[in-house]
Short mmCIF file of C-alpha atoms in Angstrom, two decimals:
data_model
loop_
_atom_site.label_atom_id
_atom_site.label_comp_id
_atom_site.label_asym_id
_atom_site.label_seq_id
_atom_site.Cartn_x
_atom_site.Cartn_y
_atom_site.Cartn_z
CA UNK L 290 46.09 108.44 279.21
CA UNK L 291 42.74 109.17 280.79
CA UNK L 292 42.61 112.37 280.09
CA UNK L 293 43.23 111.46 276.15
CA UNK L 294 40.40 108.72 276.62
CA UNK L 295 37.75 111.58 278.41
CA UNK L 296 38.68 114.39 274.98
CA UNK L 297 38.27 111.27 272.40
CA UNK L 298 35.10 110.61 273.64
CA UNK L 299 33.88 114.17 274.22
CA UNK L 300 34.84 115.23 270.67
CA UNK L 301 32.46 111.86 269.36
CA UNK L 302 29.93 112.76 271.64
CA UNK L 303 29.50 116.46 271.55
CA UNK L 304 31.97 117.77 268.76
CA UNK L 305 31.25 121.88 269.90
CA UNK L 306 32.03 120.78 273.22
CA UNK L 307 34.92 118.96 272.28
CA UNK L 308 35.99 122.17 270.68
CA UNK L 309 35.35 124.26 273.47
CA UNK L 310 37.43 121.95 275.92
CA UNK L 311 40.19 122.08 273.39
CA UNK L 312 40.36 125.97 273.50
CA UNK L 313 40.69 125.71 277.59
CA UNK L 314 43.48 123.15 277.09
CA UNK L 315 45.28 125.30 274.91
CA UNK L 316 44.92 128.12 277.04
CA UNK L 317 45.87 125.94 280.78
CA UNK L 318 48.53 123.73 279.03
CA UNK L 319 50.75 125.79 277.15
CA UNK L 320 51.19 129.06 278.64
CA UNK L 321 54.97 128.81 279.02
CA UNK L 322 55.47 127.33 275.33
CA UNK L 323 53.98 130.29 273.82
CA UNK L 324 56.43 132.99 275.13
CA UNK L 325 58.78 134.47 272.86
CA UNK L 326 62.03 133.87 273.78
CA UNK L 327 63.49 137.00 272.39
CA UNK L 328 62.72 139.83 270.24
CA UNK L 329 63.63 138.46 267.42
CA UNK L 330 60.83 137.62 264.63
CA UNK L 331 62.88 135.81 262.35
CA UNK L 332 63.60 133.37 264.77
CA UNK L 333 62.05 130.15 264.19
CA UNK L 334 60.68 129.26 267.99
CA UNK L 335 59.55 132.77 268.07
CA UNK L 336 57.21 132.25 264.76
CA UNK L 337 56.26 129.30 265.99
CA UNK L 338 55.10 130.47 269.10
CA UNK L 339 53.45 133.48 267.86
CA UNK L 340 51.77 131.75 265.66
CA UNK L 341 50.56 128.98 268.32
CA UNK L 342 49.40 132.07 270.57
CA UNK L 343 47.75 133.51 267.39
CA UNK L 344 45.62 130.13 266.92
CA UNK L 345 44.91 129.70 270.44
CA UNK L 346 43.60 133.30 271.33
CA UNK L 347 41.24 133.57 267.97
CA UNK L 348 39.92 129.67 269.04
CA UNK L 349 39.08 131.07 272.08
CA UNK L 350 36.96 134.15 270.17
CA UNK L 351 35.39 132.40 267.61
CA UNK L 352 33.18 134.37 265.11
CA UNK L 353 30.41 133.65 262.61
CA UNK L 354 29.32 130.28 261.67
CA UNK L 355 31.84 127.82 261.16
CA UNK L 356 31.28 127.38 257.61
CA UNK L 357 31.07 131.35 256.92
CA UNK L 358 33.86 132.74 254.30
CA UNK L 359 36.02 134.19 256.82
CA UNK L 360 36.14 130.97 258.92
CA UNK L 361 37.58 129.41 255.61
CA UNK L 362 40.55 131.92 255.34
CA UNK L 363 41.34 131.46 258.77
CA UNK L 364 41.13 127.81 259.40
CA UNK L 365 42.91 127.29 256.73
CA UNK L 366 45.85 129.51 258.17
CA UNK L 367 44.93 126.63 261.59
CA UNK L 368 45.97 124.25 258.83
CA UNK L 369 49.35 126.20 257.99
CA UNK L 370 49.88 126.46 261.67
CA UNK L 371 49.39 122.74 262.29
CA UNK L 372 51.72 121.69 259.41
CA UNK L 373 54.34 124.17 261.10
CA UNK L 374 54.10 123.35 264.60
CA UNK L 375 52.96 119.44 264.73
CA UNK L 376 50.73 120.46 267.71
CA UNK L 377 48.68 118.09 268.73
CA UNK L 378 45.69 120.33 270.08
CA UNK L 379 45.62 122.27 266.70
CA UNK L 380 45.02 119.22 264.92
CA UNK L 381 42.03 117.92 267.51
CA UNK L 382 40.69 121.75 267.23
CA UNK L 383 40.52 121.06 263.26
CA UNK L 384 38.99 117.60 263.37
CA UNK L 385 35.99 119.30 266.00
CA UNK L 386 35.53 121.94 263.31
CA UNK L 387 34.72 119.01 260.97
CA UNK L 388 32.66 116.90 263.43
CA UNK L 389 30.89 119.90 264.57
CA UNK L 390 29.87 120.92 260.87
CA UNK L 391 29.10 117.02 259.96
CA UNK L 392 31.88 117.70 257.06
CA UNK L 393 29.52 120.15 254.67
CA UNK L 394 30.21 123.45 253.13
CA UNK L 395 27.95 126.33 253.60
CA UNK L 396 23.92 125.86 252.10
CA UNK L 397 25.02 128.01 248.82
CA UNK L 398 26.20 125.50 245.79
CA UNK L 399 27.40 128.27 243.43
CA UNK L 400 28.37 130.84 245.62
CA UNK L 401 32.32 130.28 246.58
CA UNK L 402 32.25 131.76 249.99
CA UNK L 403 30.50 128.51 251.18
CA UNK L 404 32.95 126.24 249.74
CA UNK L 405 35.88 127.75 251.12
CA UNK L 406 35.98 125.93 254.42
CA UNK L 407 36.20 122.96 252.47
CA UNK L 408 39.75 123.56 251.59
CA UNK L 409 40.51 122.72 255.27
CA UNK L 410 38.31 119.77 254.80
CA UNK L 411 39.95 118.06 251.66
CA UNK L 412 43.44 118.86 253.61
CA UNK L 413 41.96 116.49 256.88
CA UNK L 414 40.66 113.84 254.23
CA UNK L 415 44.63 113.98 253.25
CA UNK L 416 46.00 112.88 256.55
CA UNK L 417 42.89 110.64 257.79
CA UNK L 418 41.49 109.27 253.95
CA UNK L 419 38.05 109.16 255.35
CA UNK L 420 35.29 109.93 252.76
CA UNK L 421 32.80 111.37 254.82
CA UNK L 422 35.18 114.91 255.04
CA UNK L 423 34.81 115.21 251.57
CA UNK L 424 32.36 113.93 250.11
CA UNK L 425 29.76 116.70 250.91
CA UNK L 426 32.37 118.82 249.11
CA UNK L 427 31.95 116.96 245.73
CA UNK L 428 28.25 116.65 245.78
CA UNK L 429 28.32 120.36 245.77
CA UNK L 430 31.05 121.09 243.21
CA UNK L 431 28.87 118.11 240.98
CA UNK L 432 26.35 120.07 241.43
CA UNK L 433 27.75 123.79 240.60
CA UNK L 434 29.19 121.57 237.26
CA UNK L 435 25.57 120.79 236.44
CA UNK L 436 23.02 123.18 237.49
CA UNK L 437 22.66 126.67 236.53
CA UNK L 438 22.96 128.97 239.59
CA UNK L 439 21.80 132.00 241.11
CA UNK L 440 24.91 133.76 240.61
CA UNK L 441 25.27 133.08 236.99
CA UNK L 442 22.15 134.53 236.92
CA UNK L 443 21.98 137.70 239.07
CA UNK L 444 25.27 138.87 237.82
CA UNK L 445 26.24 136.62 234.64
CA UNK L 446 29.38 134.82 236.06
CA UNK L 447 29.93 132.64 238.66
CA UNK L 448 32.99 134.08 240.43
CA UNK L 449 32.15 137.81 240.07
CA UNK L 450 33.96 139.54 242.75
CA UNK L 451 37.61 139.20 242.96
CA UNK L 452 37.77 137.55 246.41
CA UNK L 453 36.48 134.24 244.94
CA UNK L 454 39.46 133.78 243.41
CA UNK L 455 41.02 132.76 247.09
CA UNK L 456 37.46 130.59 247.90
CA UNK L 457 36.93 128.23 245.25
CA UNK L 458 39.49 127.76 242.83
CA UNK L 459 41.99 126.24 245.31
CA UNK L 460 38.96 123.67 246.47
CA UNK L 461 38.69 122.78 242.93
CA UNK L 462 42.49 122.52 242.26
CA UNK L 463 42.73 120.44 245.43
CA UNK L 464 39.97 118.40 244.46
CA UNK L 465 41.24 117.48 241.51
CA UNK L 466 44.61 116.43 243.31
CA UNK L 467 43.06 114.54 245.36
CA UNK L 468 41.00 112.26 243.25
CA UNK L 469 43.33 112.40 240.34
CA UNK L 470 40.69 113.90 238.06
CA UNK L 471 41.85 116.82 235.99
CA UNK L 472 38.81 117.99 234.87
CA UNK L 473 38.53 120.27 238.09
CA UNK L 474 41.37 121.93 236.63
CA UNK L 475 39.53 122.75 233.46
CA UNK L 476 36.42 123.28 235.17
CA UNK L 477 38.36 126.25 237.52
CA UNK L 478 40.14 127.31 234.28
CA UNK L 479 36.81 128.42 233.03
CA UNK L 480 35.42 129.69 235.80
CA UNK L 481 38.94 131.58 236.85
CA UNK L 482 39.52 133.12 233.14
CA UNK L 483 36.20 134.48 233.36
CA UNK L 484 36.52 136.71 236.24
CA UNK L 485 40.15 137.19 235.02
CA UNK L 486 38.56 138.82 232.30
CA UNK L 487 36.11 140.99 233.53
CA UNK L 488 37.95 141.97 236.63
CA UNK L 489 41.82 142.22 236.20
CA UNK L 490 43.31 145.46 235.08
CA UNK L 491 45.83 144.68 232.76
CA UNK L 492 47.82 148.25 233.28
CA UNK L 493 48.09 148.71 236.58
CA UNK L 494 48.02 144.18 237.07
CA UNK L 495 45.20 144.44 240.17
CA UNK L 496 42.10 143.34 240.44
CA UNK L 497 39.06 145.73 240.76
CA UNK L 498 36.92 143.82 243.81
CA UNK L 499 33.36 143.70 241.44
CA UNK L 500 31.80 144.86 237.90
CA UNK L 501 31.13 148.76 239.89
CA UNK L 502 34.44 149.46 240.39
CA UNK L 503 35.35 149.21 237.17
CA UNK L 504 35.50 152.57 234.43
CA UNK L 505 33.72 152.69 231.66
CA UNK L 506 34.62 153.66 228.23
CA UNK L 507 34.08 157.52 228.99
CA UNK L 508 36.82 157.56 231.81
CA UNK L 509 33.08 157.41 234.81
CA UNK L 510 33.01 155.21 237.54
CA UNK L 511 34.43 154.97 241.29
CA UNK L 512 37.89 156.67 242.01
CA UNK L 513 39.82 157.72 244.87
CA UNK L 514 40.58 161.44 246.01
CA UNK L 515 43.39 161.25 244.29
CA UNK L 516 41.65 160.83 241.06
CA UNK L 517 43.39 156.78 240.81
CA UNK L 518 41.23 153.88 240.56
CA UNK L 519 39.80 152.21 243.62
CA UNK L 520 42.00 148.95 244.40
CA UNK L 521 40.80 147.46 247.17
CA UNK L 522 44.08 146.03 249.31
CA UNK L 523 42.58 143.03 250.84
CA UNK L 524 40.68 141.66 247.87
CA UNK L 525 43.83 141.63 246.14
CA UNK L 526 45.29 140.17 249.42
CA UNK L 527 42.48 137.31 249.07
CA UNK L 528 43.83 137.22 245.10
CA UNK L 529 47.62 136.76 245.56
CA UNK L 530 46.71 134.13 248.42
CA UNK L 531 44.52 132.00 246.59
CA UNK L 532 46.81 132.27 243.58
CA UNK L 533 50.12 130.76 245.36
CA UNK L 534 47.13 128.16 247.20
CA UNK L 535 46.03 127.19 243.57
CA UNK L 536 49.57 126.97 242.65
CA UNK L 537 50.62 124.82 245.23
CA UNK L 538 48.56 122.11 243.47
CA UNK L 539 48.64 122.45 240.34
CA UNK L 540 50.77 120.07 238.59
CA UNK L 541 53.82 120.87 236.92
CA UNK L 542 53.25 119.97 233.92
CA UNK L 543 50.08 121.12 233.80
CA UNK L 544 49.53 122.63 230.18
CA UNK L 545 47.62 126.40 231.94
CA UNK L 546 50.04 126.11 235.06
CA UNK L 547 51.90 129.33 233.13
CA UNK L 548 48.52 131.19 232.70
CA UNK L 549 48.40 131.74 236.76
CA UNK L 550 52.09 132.20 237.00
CA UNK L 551 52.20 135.34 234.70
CA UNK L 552 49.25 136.41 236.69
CA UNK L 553 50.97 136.08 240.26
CA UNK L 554 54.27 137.54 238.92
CA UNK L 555 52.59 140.33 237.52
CA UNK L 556 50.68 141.34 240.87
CA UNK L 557 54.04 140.70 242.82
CA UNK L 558 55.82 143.23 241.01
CA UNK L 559 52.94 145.76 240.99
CA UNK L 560 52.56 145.40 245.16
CA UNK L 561 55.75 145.64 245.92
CA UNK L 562 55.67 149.10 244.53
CA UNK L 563 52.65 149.87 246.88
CA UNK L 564 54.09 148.63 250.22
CA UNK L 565 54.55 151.72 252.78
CA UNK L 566 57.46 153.03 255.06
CA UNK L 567 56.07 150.94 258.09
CA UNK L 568 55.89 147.99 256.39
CA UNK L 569 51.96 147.73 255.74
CA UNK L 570 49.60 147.70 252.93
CA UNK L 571 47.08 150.67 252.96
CA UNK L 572 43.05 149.64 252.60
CA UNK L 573 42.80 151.23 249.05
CA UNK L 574 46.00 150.49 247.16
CA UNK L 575 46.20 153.44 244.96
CA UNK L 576 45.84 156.05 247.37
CA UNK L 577 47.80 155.66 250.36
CA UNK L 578 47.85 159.03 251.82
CA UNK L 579 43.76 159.13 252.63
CA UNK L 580 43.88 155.72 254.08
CA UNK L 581 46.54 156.29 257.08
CA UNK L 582 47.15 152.94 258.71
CA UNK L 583 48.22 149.98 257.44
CA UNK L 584 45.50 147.21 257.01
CA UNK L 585 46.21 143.90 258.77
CA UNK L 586 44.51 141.27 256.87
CA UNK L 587 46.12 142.55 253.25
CA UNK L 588 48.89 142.81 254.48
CA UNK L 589 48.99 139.44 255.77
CA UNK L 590 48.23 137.78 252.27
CA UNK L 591 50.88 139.85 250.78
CA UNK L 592 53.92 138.68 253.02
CA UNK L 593 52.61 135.03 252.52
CA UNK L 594 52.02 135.39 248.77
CA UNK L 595 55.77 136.99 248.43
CA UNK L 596 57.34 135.08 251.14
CA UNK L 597 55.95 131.62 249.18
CA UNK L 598 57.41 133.18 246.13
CA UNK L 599 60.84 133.30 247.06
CA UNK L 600 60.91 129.96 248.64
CA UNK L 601 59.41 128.12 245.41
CA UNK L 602 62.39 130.21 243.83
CA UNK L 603 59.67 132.10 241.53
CA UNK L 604 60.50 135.31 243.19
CA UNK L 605 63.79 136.95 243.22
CA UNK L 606 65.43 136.24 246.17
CA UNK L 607 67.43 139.82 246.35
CA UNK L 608 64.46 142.53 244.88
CA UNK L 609 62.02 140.43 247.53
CA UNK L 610 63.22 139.08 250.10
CA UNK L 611 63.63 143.12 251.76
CA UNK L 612 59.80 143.26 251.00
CA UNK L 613 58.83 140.16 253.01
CA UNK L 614 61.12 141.10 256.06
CA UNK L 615 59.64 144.48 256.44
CA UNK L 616 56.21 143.14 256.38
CA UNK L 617 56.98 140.63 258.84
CA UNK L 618 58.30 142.73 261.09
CA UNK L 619 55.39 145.02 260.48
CA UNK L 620 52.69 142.38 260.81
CA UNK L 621 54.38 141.26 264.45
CA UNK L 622 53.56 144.85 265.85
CA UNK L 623 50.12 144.42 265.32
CA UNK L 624 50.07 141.10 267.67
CA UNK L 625 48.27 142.05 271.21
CA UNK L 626 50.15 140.85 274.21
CA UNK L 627 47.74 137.74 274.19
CA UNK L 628 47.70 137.42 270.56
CA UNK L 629 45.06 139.60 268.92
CA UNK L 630 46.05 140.43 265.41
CA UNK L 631 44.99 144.16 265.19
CA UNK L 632 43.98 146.71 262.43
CA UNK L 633 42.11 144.70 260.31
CA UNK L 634 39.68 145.97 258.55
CA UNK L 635 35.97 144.75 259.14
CA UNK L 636 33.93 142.96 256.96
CA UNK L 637 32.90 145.47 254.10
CA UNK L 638 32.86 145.40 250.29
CA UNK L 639 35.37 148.50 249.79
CA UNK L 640 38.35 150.13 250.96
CA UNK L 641 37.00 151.47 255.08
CA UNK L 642 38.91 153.82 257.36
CA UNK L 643 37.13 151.86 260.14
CA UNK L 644 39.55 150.30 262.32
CA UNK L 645 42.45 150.49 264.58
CA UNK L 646 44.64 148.60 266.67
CA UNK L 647 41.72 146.78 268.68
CA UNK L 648 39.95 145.63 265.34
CA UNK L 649 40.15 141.91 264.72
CA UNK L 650 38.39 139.45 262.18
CA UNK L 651 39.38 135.84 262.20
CA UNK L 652 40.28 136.35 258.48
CA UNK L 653 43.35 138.80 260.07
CA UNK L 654 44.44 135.91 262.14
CA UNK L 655 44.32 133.63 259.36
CA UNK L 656 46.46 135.31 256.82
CA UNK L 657 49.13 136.04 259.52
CA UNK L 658 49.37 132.46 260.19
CA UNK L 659 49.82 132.00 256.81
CA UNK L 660 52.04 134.84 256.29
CA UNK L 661 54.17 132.76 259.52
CA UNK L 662 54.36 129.44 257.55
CA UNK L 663 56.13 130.66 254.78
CA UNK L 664 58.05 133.05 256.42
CA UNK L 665 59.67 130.02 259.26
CA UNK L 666 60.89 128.80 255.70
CA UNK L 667 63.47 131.24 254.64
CA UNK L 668 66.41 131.83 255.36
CA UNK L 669 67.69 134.99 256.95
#
């Protein structure tokens, strides 16, 4: 009891502080509960586990500010973990985050990489109903309604590279949950159709990542050795996650619910096509065989996007299931002995060849522990 008392008070008193402490308990309190007890991935202590060690050893290696884009994707796999293993010290870590960032998305109002922390804030407002967490986060969307932006301006959309599709439009669609207003859902229609538009490859059903990777009407622009298109495999990654996110809120009734199904069923059955022998997504989609490698973080939002697929029974359960298992599997290989998730990709704006087993991002952890709470769901 007085050592809850001593953490309460740190985490009012000095929230970064509070999260530091937090990391050290995880690391001195629960060495024993984060063994595997066999070799078996499926198993549901073992995902557990792995995906408490997961949390606990990319806490204790923190990157970037904690409102940066790649902070959003992985506390919001913290929030996955958290609603699959109850732990107590995975909640407190979240609730420093918040106290530590007095509750505010990053300084950019139009720019969806700084709202996409916020995701993990409207999901804290759920379980504790206190305005403060969000109400930073609606001031800024207010304002993104309201005032022309930079973006708009520099590059004539709002949402004009593909990964914004996982940064904003699951804050909106969560926003409008939340408050029971469905105009977010219109607003994040609009936005959403528009990068749809000018982004989305309707033959091969991927997404190029911005306006220069796309081929003009004389057959010119950026391709791969192979003479294929340049599909980047973690922007799609970021897609397919923030579709299943958007999804997940969206009511079902909701009149344009169908619009983002046929998009996510679509890009389902063109990855599938594009996973590799070992299990792994390659950094450029399209050509496999000058990327060698399989990328960590892609691959991560692929087994979560498929694996929540099947369990909402929008997936087939038989063509998918084999897809989800291998990746898995797969992903578990790239887990350090202290929980590291390996070969992911750096941050970049293209398809690298830059990494290997002891590259790491906190956007790597993230989709693994998101890849781990759907996975724990199914049955094997």
């Amino acid at each position: 009891m007085k050592k809850q008392l001593v953490f309460n008070y740190s985490l009012r008193s000095n929230p970064f502080l509070a999260l530091l402490t937090l990391v050290f308990l995880f690391f001195a309190m629960q060495p024993i509960t984060l063994q595997a007890q066999s070799n078996d991935v499926f198993n549901k202590n073992n995902i557990k586990a792995n995906m408490l060690k997961v949390t606990q050893w990319q806490l204790n290696n923190p990157k970037h500010s904690p409102t940066d884009w790649t902070n959003g994707a992985f506390y919001a796999g913290v929030v996955a973990a958290y609603e699959t293993t109850k732990s107590t010290l995975i909640f407190d870590s979240l609730m420093a985050l918040g106290e530590r960032t007095n509750w505010r998305p990053g300084a950019r109002y139009d720019h969806a990489d700084d709202i996409a922390i916020s995701q993990t804030y409207i999901d804290l407002y759920r379980m504790k109903k206190d305005r403060q967490m969000i109400q930073a986060t609606i001031d800024t969307v207010k304002k993104l309604r309201t005032v022309p932006g930079r973006e708009v301006k520099n590059h004539n959309i709002t949402w004009w590279w593909c990964d914004a599709l996982f940064m904003a439009p699951p804050t909106l669609a969560k926003l409008g949950v939340t408050l029971k207003d469905p105009s977010y859902f219109t607003f994040n229609d609009s936005l959403f159709r528009q990068t749809y538009d000018l982004l989305y490859n309707k033959n091969e059903h991927l997404f190029a990542r911005d306006a220069s990777y796309l081929i003009n009407q004389q057959g010119e622009g950026k391709r791969e050795k192979n003479g294929k298109l340049v599909f980047w495999s973690r922007g799609n990654g970021w897609v397919m996650g923030g579709l299943v996110r958007l999804l997940d809120e969206l009511p079902k009734n909701y009149p344009n619910r169908e619009y983002y199904l046929t998009i996510y069923r679509e890009m389902a059955e063109k990855i599938i096509t594009l996973q590799q022998a070992d299990g792994l997504w390659r950094a450029s989609l399209l050509d496999p065989a000058s990327y060698p490698g399989g990328e960590g973080s892609g691959s991560g939002f692929y087994c979560y996007a498929l694996a929540w697929g099947i369990n909402k029974g929008i997936l087939n359960k038989e063509k998918y299931k084999p897809i989800v298992k291998k990746a898995w599997e797969a992903l578990n290989t790239l887990l350090s002995p202290e929980g590291r998730v390996g070969w992911v990709q750096p941050i970049g704006a293209d398809p690298q060849k830059n990494f290997s087993s002891e590259s790491w991002e906190v956007y790597g952890a993230g989709a693994f522990l998101l890849a781990g709470s759907q996975v724990i769901k199914m049955k094997w």
